[in-house]
Amino acid sequence: MKQTVFLLFFAFISLPTFTNEYKATPKNYRNLASKLKSGDILVLEAGQYKNDFSLRDIHGKEGSPIIIKGVSGKTVFMATKGENTFNISQCSYIHFKNITFKGNRRNVDAIKISGKPSHHLLFENNVIKNYGDNQQIVGFSTKATVWNITIRGNVIDGAGTGMYLGNSDGSMPFINGIVENNLIMNTIGYNIEIKHQNKRPGGPGIPITGKTIIRYNVFSKHSKRKGKSDGARPNLLVGHFPESGNGSKDEYHIYNNFFYQNVSNEYLFQGEGNIFFFNNVMYNSKGGGINIMKQNGKPKSIRVYYNTVVSKGRSIRISRGDSNFKQIAFGNAAFSDANMRVAKEFSNIVGSFKDADKYLKLPSGDLGELDLSPKTGKLKGKKINIDDAEKLVDSKHDFEGVLRKHVYVGAYAGSSKDGIWSLSLKRMNVKDIYDVLAGKDKTLKRIVKRIHKGGKYSSLLAELNRLKTSKPVAEQIATELVNEGILALNKAEDIEDENPVEAYRIYSKLVILYGTTEVAKVAKDNRKLIKSEVIKIKKIRSIKERKAKILYLKVEKAVKRLKPFKGERNAENANFRKLNSNAIKNIIRACEIILTKYDGTESTMNAIDLLKEFKIADKK
């Protein structure tokens, strides 16, 4: 299965730098946590860890995160009564990898982020098993304002709720997150629920706009798990973003997922707000497929396209949408015993649940055999005019990574390709389309290897062009390679106004990679147009950072000069505050100036911490 975005992502990030590496055992791991600094690695050695793990106010840096990693399958945290297994508060730039969590059906959460805001955290290749006999118990929970959280490649098997992101009252939002390549199954309630959001809180670093991406996941409720349930729940539910102000234009991009069964007769997916839902494969012999409806807020901008849905209940339903926005479904293959119910739709192919046999290869097989791709010549018609959708996150490729020509409806642009990924309860095989195209051809495999290493694409394209006569598939590889560049160009163009510095960086990388090709020429021209603006922004940032740092250094000196009361500097001690009242007022005033004049700088977070320390103490 092709993961175009992964290739681009890794091509444009800088390698992290690391400093200290600590070896931890079940006896000493708690003592080492407080020592961790930017760039450090904490290796949790093989063994059973029978106590919880709490991390508070620990921070890495961009490009130099803290890594906390186990030995896959051998570093096992056992749930303990009354304590969530991992507790995280006010942390940033930390990666958690290769850790197994065994819940033993105890009613505690596996991973919980709570308290003060956290951001830029990565949870990768972890396994969470058997947490809770109660729908309220969660595998992965966020009960704090969080942003830029990536949850990748994890397995959650057996939990009350797989992931619960946000708070039930709409506070503590989950912002600008990525949930990808996970397997979530055997939950009592939701596989994942992302809660609706009230007014977006302010603060340094919190994104004003963004998108939450849910892709390449497997969601399954194929078996009924024993435990207390609050009622039937869909596999995935997403709530709306803020109704106005910051965050109101945020979007969900939900694509290339496999949804399998809901034994509680519910829909596989339910959502509201701004949603792009495409390239998903969905099978449910008990309940429905896609349900866009009002729960806490009305559906707004909705685009449901290029999905394959086979369901006993209604395949696609879009209802009670905000009339100020468009809700559209097109290019879907939908087979169910209840008619699709959508106000505006075009170019869909619909039929009964049994009709799926006429169009799809094997829609009634067991997992491993189940094949929802079209039979030869089926689900094909006139070219779909995607411009009719008015606004679209375009899908260049289908569910398996095959380039679309907008002729087939459904998640597949033709019959399924062998060797990419079979529908199953396993994490999706992130197999690149280049590997599939190259097959066993040694020459093409050598070229593909150079592509993965980030070799100069201009010379590779020239070589592929020479080979296309003797090896026709070489032309397909070249086309894919050019499309990668076009996608990156589109991404850079989209963010030019919001983030010209990042756009400039992408253009520069494309110039190096694509050399003398048309992609490089366009990138070079675009880079030239924003160069003066980028120089200006960097200069302003540099001055701003320097001034903020100078002011905060003065604040630090002022804090150190505070007179102790009976040998202690305790902000909560009334006598200490009285002794230093004028100095504390000046410190608070200086911190507020940093927040007002130098918002977004590194010194801002330090100023916030000091403000909280002295202001909260004052209130007490």
Coordinates of C-alpha atoms in Angstrom, one line a residue, residues 28-432:
N28 CA 15.4 2.2 38.7
Y29 CA 13.3 3.6 35.8
R30 CA 11.4 6.1 37.9
N31 CA 14.6 7.7 39.2
L32 CA 15.9 8.3 35.8
A33 CA 12.9 10.1 34.4
S34 CA 13.7 13.4 36.1
K35 CA 17.2 13.4 34.6
L36 CA 15.9 13.4 31.0
K37 CA 16.8 16.4 28.9
S38 CA 16.6 17.3 25.2
G39 CA 18.2 14.7 23.0
D40 CA 18.4 12.0 25.8
I41 CA 17.4 8.4 25.2
L42 CA 15.9 6.2 28.0
V43 CA 16.0 2.5 27.1
L44 CA 13.6 0.5 29.2
E45 CA 15.2 -2.9 29.2
A46 CA 13.3 -6.2 28.9
G47 CA 11.3 -7.1 32.0
Q48 CA 8.0 -6.7 33.8
Y49 CA 7.4 -3.1 35.2
K50 CA 4.9 -3.4 38.0
N51 CA 4.5 0.2 38.9
D52 CA 3.2 3.2 37.1
F53 CA 5.3 5.8 35.2
S54 CA 4.7 9.5 35.6
L55 CA 6.2 12.2 33.5
R56 CA 5.6 15.9 34.4
D57 CA 7.1 19.0 32.9
I58 CA 9.7 17.2 30.9
H59 CA 10.7 18.7 27.5
G60 CA 12.8 17.8 24.5
K61 CA 13.2 20.2 21.6
E62 CA 12.3 20.3 17.9
G63 CA 15.0 18.2 16.1
S64 CA 16.3 16.9 19.4
P65 CA 13.4 15.0 21.2
I66 CA 13.7 12.8 24.2
I67 CA 13.3 9.1 23.3
I68 CA 11.7 6.6 25.8
K69 CA 11.8 3.2 24.2
G70 CA 11.5 -0.4 25.2
V71 CA 12.4 -3.7 23.6
S72 CA 9.6 -4.8 21.3
G73 CA 7.4 -7.4 23.0
K74 CA 9.8 -7.7 26.0
T75 CA 9.4 -4.4 27.9
V76 CA 6.0 -5.0 29.6
F77 CA 4.2 -2.6 31.9
M78 CA 1.6 -4.3 34.1
A79 CA -1.4 -2.4 35.2
T80 CA -1.6 -1.7 38.9
K81 CA -4.8 -1.0 40.9
G82 CA -5.8 2.6 41.2
E83 CA -3.0 4.1 39.0
N84 CA -3.0 4.8 35.3
T85 CA 0.0 3.0 33.8
F86 CA 1.5 6.0 32.1
N87 CA 0.7 9.5 33.4
I88 CA 1.9 12.4 31.3
S89 CA 1.5 16.1 32.1
Q90 CA 3.0 19.3 30.6
C91 CA 5.5 17.5 28.4
S92 CA 6.7 18.2 24.8
Y93 CA 9.0 16.7 22.2
I94 CA 9.1 13.2 23.6
H95 CA 8.8 9.9 21.7
F96 CA 7.4 6.7 23.3
K97 CA 8.2 3.5 21.4
N98 CA 8.1 -0.3 21.6
I99 CA 6.4 -0.6 24.9
T100 CA 3.8 -3.2 25.8
F101 CA 1.0 -2.5 28.3
K102 CA -0.9 -5.3 29.9
G103 CA -4.1 -4.2 31.6
N104 CA -5.3 -7.6 33.1
R105 CA -8.8 -6.1 32.9
R106 CA -8.0 -3.6 35.7
N107 CA -10.1 -0.4 35.6
V108 CA -7.2 2.0 34.9
D109 CA -6.2 3.7 31.7
A110 CA -3.0 2.6 29.9
I111 CA -1.7 6.0 28.7
K112 CA -3.2 9.2 30.0
I113 CA -2.2 12.8 29.1
S114 CA -3.8 15.2 31.7
G115 CA -3.2 18.4 33.6
K116 CA -1.4 21.2 31.8
P117 CA -1.0 21.3 28.0
S118 CA 1.3 18.9 26.2
H119 CA 2.4 19.0 22.6
H120 CA 4.7 17.4 20.0
L121 CA 4.5 13.9 21.4
L122 CA 4.9 10.7 19.4
F123 CA 3.6 7.3 20.4
E124 CA 4.8 4.6 18.0
N125 CA 4.8 0.8 17.8
N126 CA 3.3 0.2 21.3
V127 CA 0.9 -2.6 22.2
I128 CA -2.0 -2.1 24.7
K129 CA -4.0 -5.2 25.7
N130 CA -7.0 -5.9 28.0
Y131 CA -7.6 -2.6 29.7
G132 CA -10.8 -2.6 31.6
D133 CA -14.2 -4.3 31.8
N134 CA -15.9 -1.0 31.6
Q135 CA -16.6 1.3 28.6
Q136 CA -15.1 4.2 30.6
I137 CA -11.7 2.7 30.8
V138 CA -9.4 3.8 27.9
G139 CA -6.3 2.6 26.2
F140 CA -5.1 6.0 25.2
S141 CA -6.7 9.1 26.8
T142 CA -6.1 12.9 26.5
K143 CA -7.6 15.0 29.3
A144 CA -5.6 18.1 28.6
T145 CA -5.2 20.6 25.8
V146 CA -2.8 18.9 23.4
W147 CA -1.5 19.6 19.9
N148 CA 0.7 18.0 17.3
I149 CA 0.4 14.5 18.8
T150 CA 1.2 11.6 16.5
I151 CA -0.2 8.1 17.4
R152 CA 1.4 5.7 14.9
G153 CA 1.7 2.0 14.4
N154 CA 0.2 0.9 17.7
V155 CA -2.1 -2.0 18.5
I156 CA -5.0 -1.7 21.0
D157 CA -6.6 -5.0 21.6
G158 CA -9.3 -5.1 24.3
A159 CA -10.3 -1.9 26.1
G160 CA -13.4 -0.1 27.3
T161 CA -12.7 2.5 24.6
G162 CA -9.6 2.4 22.4
M163 CA -8.8 6.1 22.3
Y164 CA -10.7 8.9 23.9
L165 CA -9.3 12.2 22.7
G166 CA -10.6 15.4 24.4
N167 CA -13.1 15.9 27.2
S168 CA -16.8 15.2 27.3
D169 CA -17.8 18.8 27.9
G170 CA -15.9 20.1 24.8
S171 CA -12.9 21.4 26.7
M172 CA -9.3 20.1 26.5
P173 CA -9.2 19.8 22.7
F174 CA -7.1 17.4 20.6
I175 CA -5.7 19.7 18.0
N176 CA -3.8 19.1 14.7
G177 CA -3.1 15.4 15.5
I178 CA -2.2 12.5 13.3
V179 CA -3.6 9.0 14.0
E180 CA -2.1 6.5 11.5
N181 CA -1.3 2.9 10.8
N182 CA -2.9 1.6 14.1
L183 CA -4.9 -1.5 14.7
I184 CA -7.8 -1.1 17.2
M185 CA -10.1 -3.9 17.9
N186 CA -12.2 -5.7 20.5
T187 CA -13.4 -2.6 22.4
I188 CA -16.6 -2.4 24.4
G189 CA -17.4 1.1 23.1
Y190 CA -15.6 3.2 20.5
N191 CA -12.4 2.2 18.8
I192 CA -11.7 5.9 18.8
E193 CA -13.7 8.9 19.9
I194 CA -12.5 12.5 19.3
K195 CA -14.6 14.9 21.3
H196 CA -16.3 18.1 20.0
Q197 CA -14.5 21.3 20.8
N198 CA -15.7 24.5 22.4
K199 CA -13.9 27.8 22.1
R200 CA -10.2 27.1 21.4
P201 CA -8.0 28.1 24.4
G202 CA -5.2 30.6 23.8
G203 CA -1.6 30.2 24.7
P204 CA 1.9 30.0 23.1
G205 CA 2.2 27.4 20.3
I206 CA -1.5 26.4 20.2
P207 CA -2.4 26.2 16.5
I208 CA -4.9 28.8 15.2
T209 CA -5.9 26.5 12.4
G210 CA -5.0 22.9 11.5
K211 CA -6.3 19.5 10.5
T212 CA -6.5 16.2 12.2
I213 CA -5.5 13.3 10.0
I214 CA -6.8 9.7 10.5
R215 CA -5.3 7.4 7.9
Y216 CA -4.1 3.8 7.3
N217 CA -5.8 2.4 10.4
V218 CA -7.8 -0.8 10.9
F219 CA -10.9 -0.3 13.0
S220 CA -12.8 -3.4 14.1
K221 CA -15.6 -4.3 16.4
H222 CA -16.0 -7.9 15.1
S223 CA -16.6 -9.5 18.5
K224 CA -18.5 -8.5 21.5
R225 CA -16.2 -7.9 24.5
K226 CA -17.5 -8.6 28.0
G227 CA -17.9 -5.7 30.2
K228 CA -20.2 -2.8 31.3
S229 CA -21.4 -0.9 28.3
D230 CA -23.1 2.6 28.1
G231 CA -24.8 1.6 24.9
A232 CA -24.0 0.8 21.2
R233 CA -21.2 2.9 19.8
P234 CA -19.7 3.3 16.2
N235 CA -16.1 2.3 15.6
L236 CA -15.0 5.8 15.0
L237 CA -16.7 9.1 16.0
V238 CA -15.4 12.6 15.5
G239 CA -16.9 15.7 17.0
H240 CA -17.0 19.2 15.6
F241 CA -14.4 21.9 15.9
P242 CA -15.1 25.4 17.6
E243 CA -18.2 27.0 16.1
S244 CA -16.4 30.3 15.6
G245 CA -13.0 31.9 16.0
N246 CA -9.7 30.0 16.2
G247 CA -10.1 26.4 15.0
S248 CA -13.5 26.9 13.4
K249 CA -12.0 26.1 10.0
D250 CA -10.1 23.0 11.1
E251 CA -10.8 19.8 9.2
Y252 CA -10.7 16.1 9.6
H253 CA -9.0 14.2 6.8
I254 CA -10.0 10.6 7.2
Y255 CA -8.7 8.3 4.4
N256 CA -7.3 4.9 3.5
N257 CA -8.7 3.2 6.5
F258 CA -10.3 -0.3 6.8
F259 CA -13.5 -0.5 8.9
Y260 CA -14.6 -4.0 9.7
Q261 CA -17.8 -5.0 11.5
N262 CA -19.8 -3.5 14.3
V263 CA -21.5 -6.3 16.3
S264 CA -23.6 -3.8 18.2
N265 CA -25.5 -3.0 15.0
E266 CA -24.1 0.6 14.9
Y267 CA -22.6 2.5 12.1
L268 CA -18.9 2.1 11.4
F269 CA -18.3 5.9 11.3
Q270 CA -20.1 8.9 12.7
G271 CA -19.0 12.5 12.4
E272 CA -19.9 16.2 12.4
G273 CA -18.0 19.5 11.6
N274 CA -15.7 19.8 8.6
I275 CA -14.9 16.3 7.2
F276 CA -13.1 14.9 4.1
F277 CA -13.8 11.2 4.2
F278 CA -12.3 9.3 1.2
N279 CA -10.6 6.1 0.0
N280 CA -12.0 4.1 2.9
V281 CA -13.0 0.4 2.7
M282 CA -15.9 -0.5 4.9
Y283 CA -17.6 -3.8 5.7
N284 CA -20.4 -4.3 8.2
S285 CA -22.9 -7.3 8.0
K286 CA -24.7 -6.0 11.2
G287 CA -25.1 -2.2 11.0
G288 CA -24.5 0.8 8.7
G289 CA -21.5 2.4 7.1
I290 CA -21.2 6.2 7.2
N291 CA -23.4 8.5 9.4
I292 CA -22.8 12.2 9.2
M293 CA -25.3 13.9 11.6
K294 CA -25.7 16.4 14.4
Q295 CA -24.6 15.3 17.8
N296 CA -23.2 18.4 19.5
G297 CA -23.0 20.5 16.4
K298 CA -24.2 20.5 12.8
P299 CA -22.2 19.0 10.0
K300 CA -20.6 21.8 8.0
S301 CA -18.3 21.2 5.0
I302 CA -18.7 17.5 4.2
R303 CA -17.1 15.6 1.3
V304 CA -17.6 11.9 1.2
Y305 CA -16.0 10.4 -1.9
Y306 CA -14.3 7.3 -3.3
N307 CA -15.3 5.0 -0.5
T308 CA -16.4 1.3 -0.9
V309 CA -19.1 0.5 1.6
V310 CA -20.8 -2.9 2.0
S311 CA -23.2 -2.8 5.0
K312 CA -26.5 -4.4 6.1
G313 CA -27.7 -1.0 7.4
R314 CA -27.7 2.3 5.5
S315 CA -24.5 2.7 3.6
I316 CA -24.2 6.5 3.6
R317 CA -26.3 9.0 5.5
I318 CA -25.8 12.8 5.7
S319 CA -28.4 14.7 7.6
R320 CA -29.2 18.0 9.4
G321 CA -26.2 19.8 7.8
D322 CA -25.6 23.5 8.2
S323 CA -27.2 25.2 5.2
N324 CA -24.4 27.7 4.9
F325 CA -22.0 24.8 3.9
K326 CA -22.0 22.1 1.2
Q327 CA -22.4 18.4 2.1
I328 CA -21.6 16.2 -0.9
A329 CA -21.2 12.5 -1.6
F330 CA -19.7 11.3 -5.0
G331 CA -17.8 8.5 -6.5
N332 CA -18.7 6.0 -3.8
A333 CA -19.6 2.3 -4.3
A334 CA -22.3 1.7 -1.8
F335 CA -24.2 -1.6 -1.2
S336 CA -26.7 -1.9 1.6
D337 CA -30.3 -2.9 2.3
A338 CA -31.2 0.8 3.1
N339 CA -30.9 3.4 0.4
M340 CA -28.2 6.0 0.6
R341 CA -29.6 9.2 2.1
V342 CA -27.7 12.3 0.9
A343 CA -29.2 15.6 -0.3
K344 CA -26.4 16.3 -2.9
E345 CA -24.7 13.4 -4.6
F346 CA -23.4 12.4 -8.0
S347 CA -21.5 9.6 -9.8
N348 CA -22.2 7.0 -7.1
I349 CA -22.9 3.3 -7.8
V350 CA -25.4 1.9 -5.4
G351 CA -27.1 -1.5 -4.8
S352 CA -28.4 -3.9 -2.2
F353 CA -26.2 -5.8 0.2
K354 CA -26.5 -8.8 -2.0
D355 CA -25.8 -6.8 -5.2
A356 CA -22.2 -6.4 -3.9
D357 CA -21.5 -9.9 -5.3
K358 CA -22.2 -8.6 -8.9
Y359 CA -19.6 -5.9 -8.6
L360 CA -17.0 -6.9 -6.1
K361 CA -14.5 -9.8 -6.2
L362 CA -15.4 -11.5 -2.9
P363 CA -17.6 -9.4 -0.6
S364 CA -18.7 -12.3 1.6
G365 CA -15.5 -14.0 2.3
D366 CA -13.7 -14.4 5.6
L367 CA -10.9 -12.1 6.5
G368 CA -7.8 -12.9 4.4
E369 CA -10.1 -13.8 1.6
L370 CA -12.5 -10.8 1.7
D371 CA -11.8 -8.7 -1.4
L372 CA -13.9 -5.5 -1.9
S373 CA -12.1 -4.4 -5.0
P374 CA -14.2 -4.4 -8.3
K375 CA -14.5 -7.3 -10.7
T376 CA -12.9 -6.7 -14.1
G377 CA -14.8 -3.9 -15.8
K378 CA -17.1 -3.2 -12.9
L379 CA -17.6 0.1 -11.0
K380 CA -16.3 1.8 -14.1
G381 CA -18.0 4.6 -16.0
K382 CA -17.5 8.1 -17.4
K383 CA -14.7 10.2 -16.0
I384 CA -15.8 11.8 -12.8
N385 CA -15.6 15.6 -12.8
I386 CA -14.2 16.2 -9.4
D387 CA -14.6 20.0 -9.9
D388 CA -18.3 19.5 -9.2
A389 CA -17.4 18.9 -5.6
E390 CA -16.4 22.6 -5.4
K391 CA -13.9 22.0 -2.5
L392 CA -11.8 18.9 -2.2
V393 CA -8.8 17.4 -0.6
D394 CA -7.9 15.5 -3.8
S395 CA -6.9 11.9 -3.7
K396 CA -4.2 11.3 -6.3
H397 CA -4.1 7.6 -5.4
D398 CA -6.6 5.0 -4.4
F399 CA -6.7 2.8 -1.2
E400 CA -3.8 0.7 -2.4
G401 CA -1.7 3.6 -3.8
V402 CA -2.6 3.1 -7.5
L403 CA -2.8 6.4 -9.4
R404 CA -6.4 7.4 -10.1
K405 CA -7.8 8.4 -13.5
H406 CA -11.1 9.2 -11.9
V407 CA -12.9 6.5 -13.9
Y408 CA -13.6 3.9 -11.2
V409 CA -15.9 4.7 -8.2
G410 CA -15.1 3.3 -4.8
A411 CA -11.9 3.0 -2.8
Y412 CA -10.1 1.1 -5.6
A413 CA -9.0 2.4 -9.0
G414 CA -9.4 -1.0 -10.5
S415 CA -8.9 -4.6 -9.3
S416 CA -6.8 -5.1 -6.2
K417 CA -3.1 -5.6 -6.8
D418 CA -1.5 -8.7 -5.3
G419 CA 1.3 -8.1 -2.8
I420 CA 0.1 -4.8 -1.5
W421 CA -2.2 -5.4 1.4
S422 CA -5.0 -7.9 2.0
L423 CA -8.0 -6.9 4.2
S424 CA -7.2 -8.3 7.6
L425 CA -7.0 -7.6 11.3
K426 CA -3.3 -6.6 11.1
R427 CA -1.6 -3.2 10.9
M428 CA -1.5 -2.1 7.3
N429 CA 1.6 -3.1 5.4
V430 CA 3.2 0.1 4.6
K431 CA 4.5 -1.2 1.3
D432 CA 5.6 1.5 -1.2

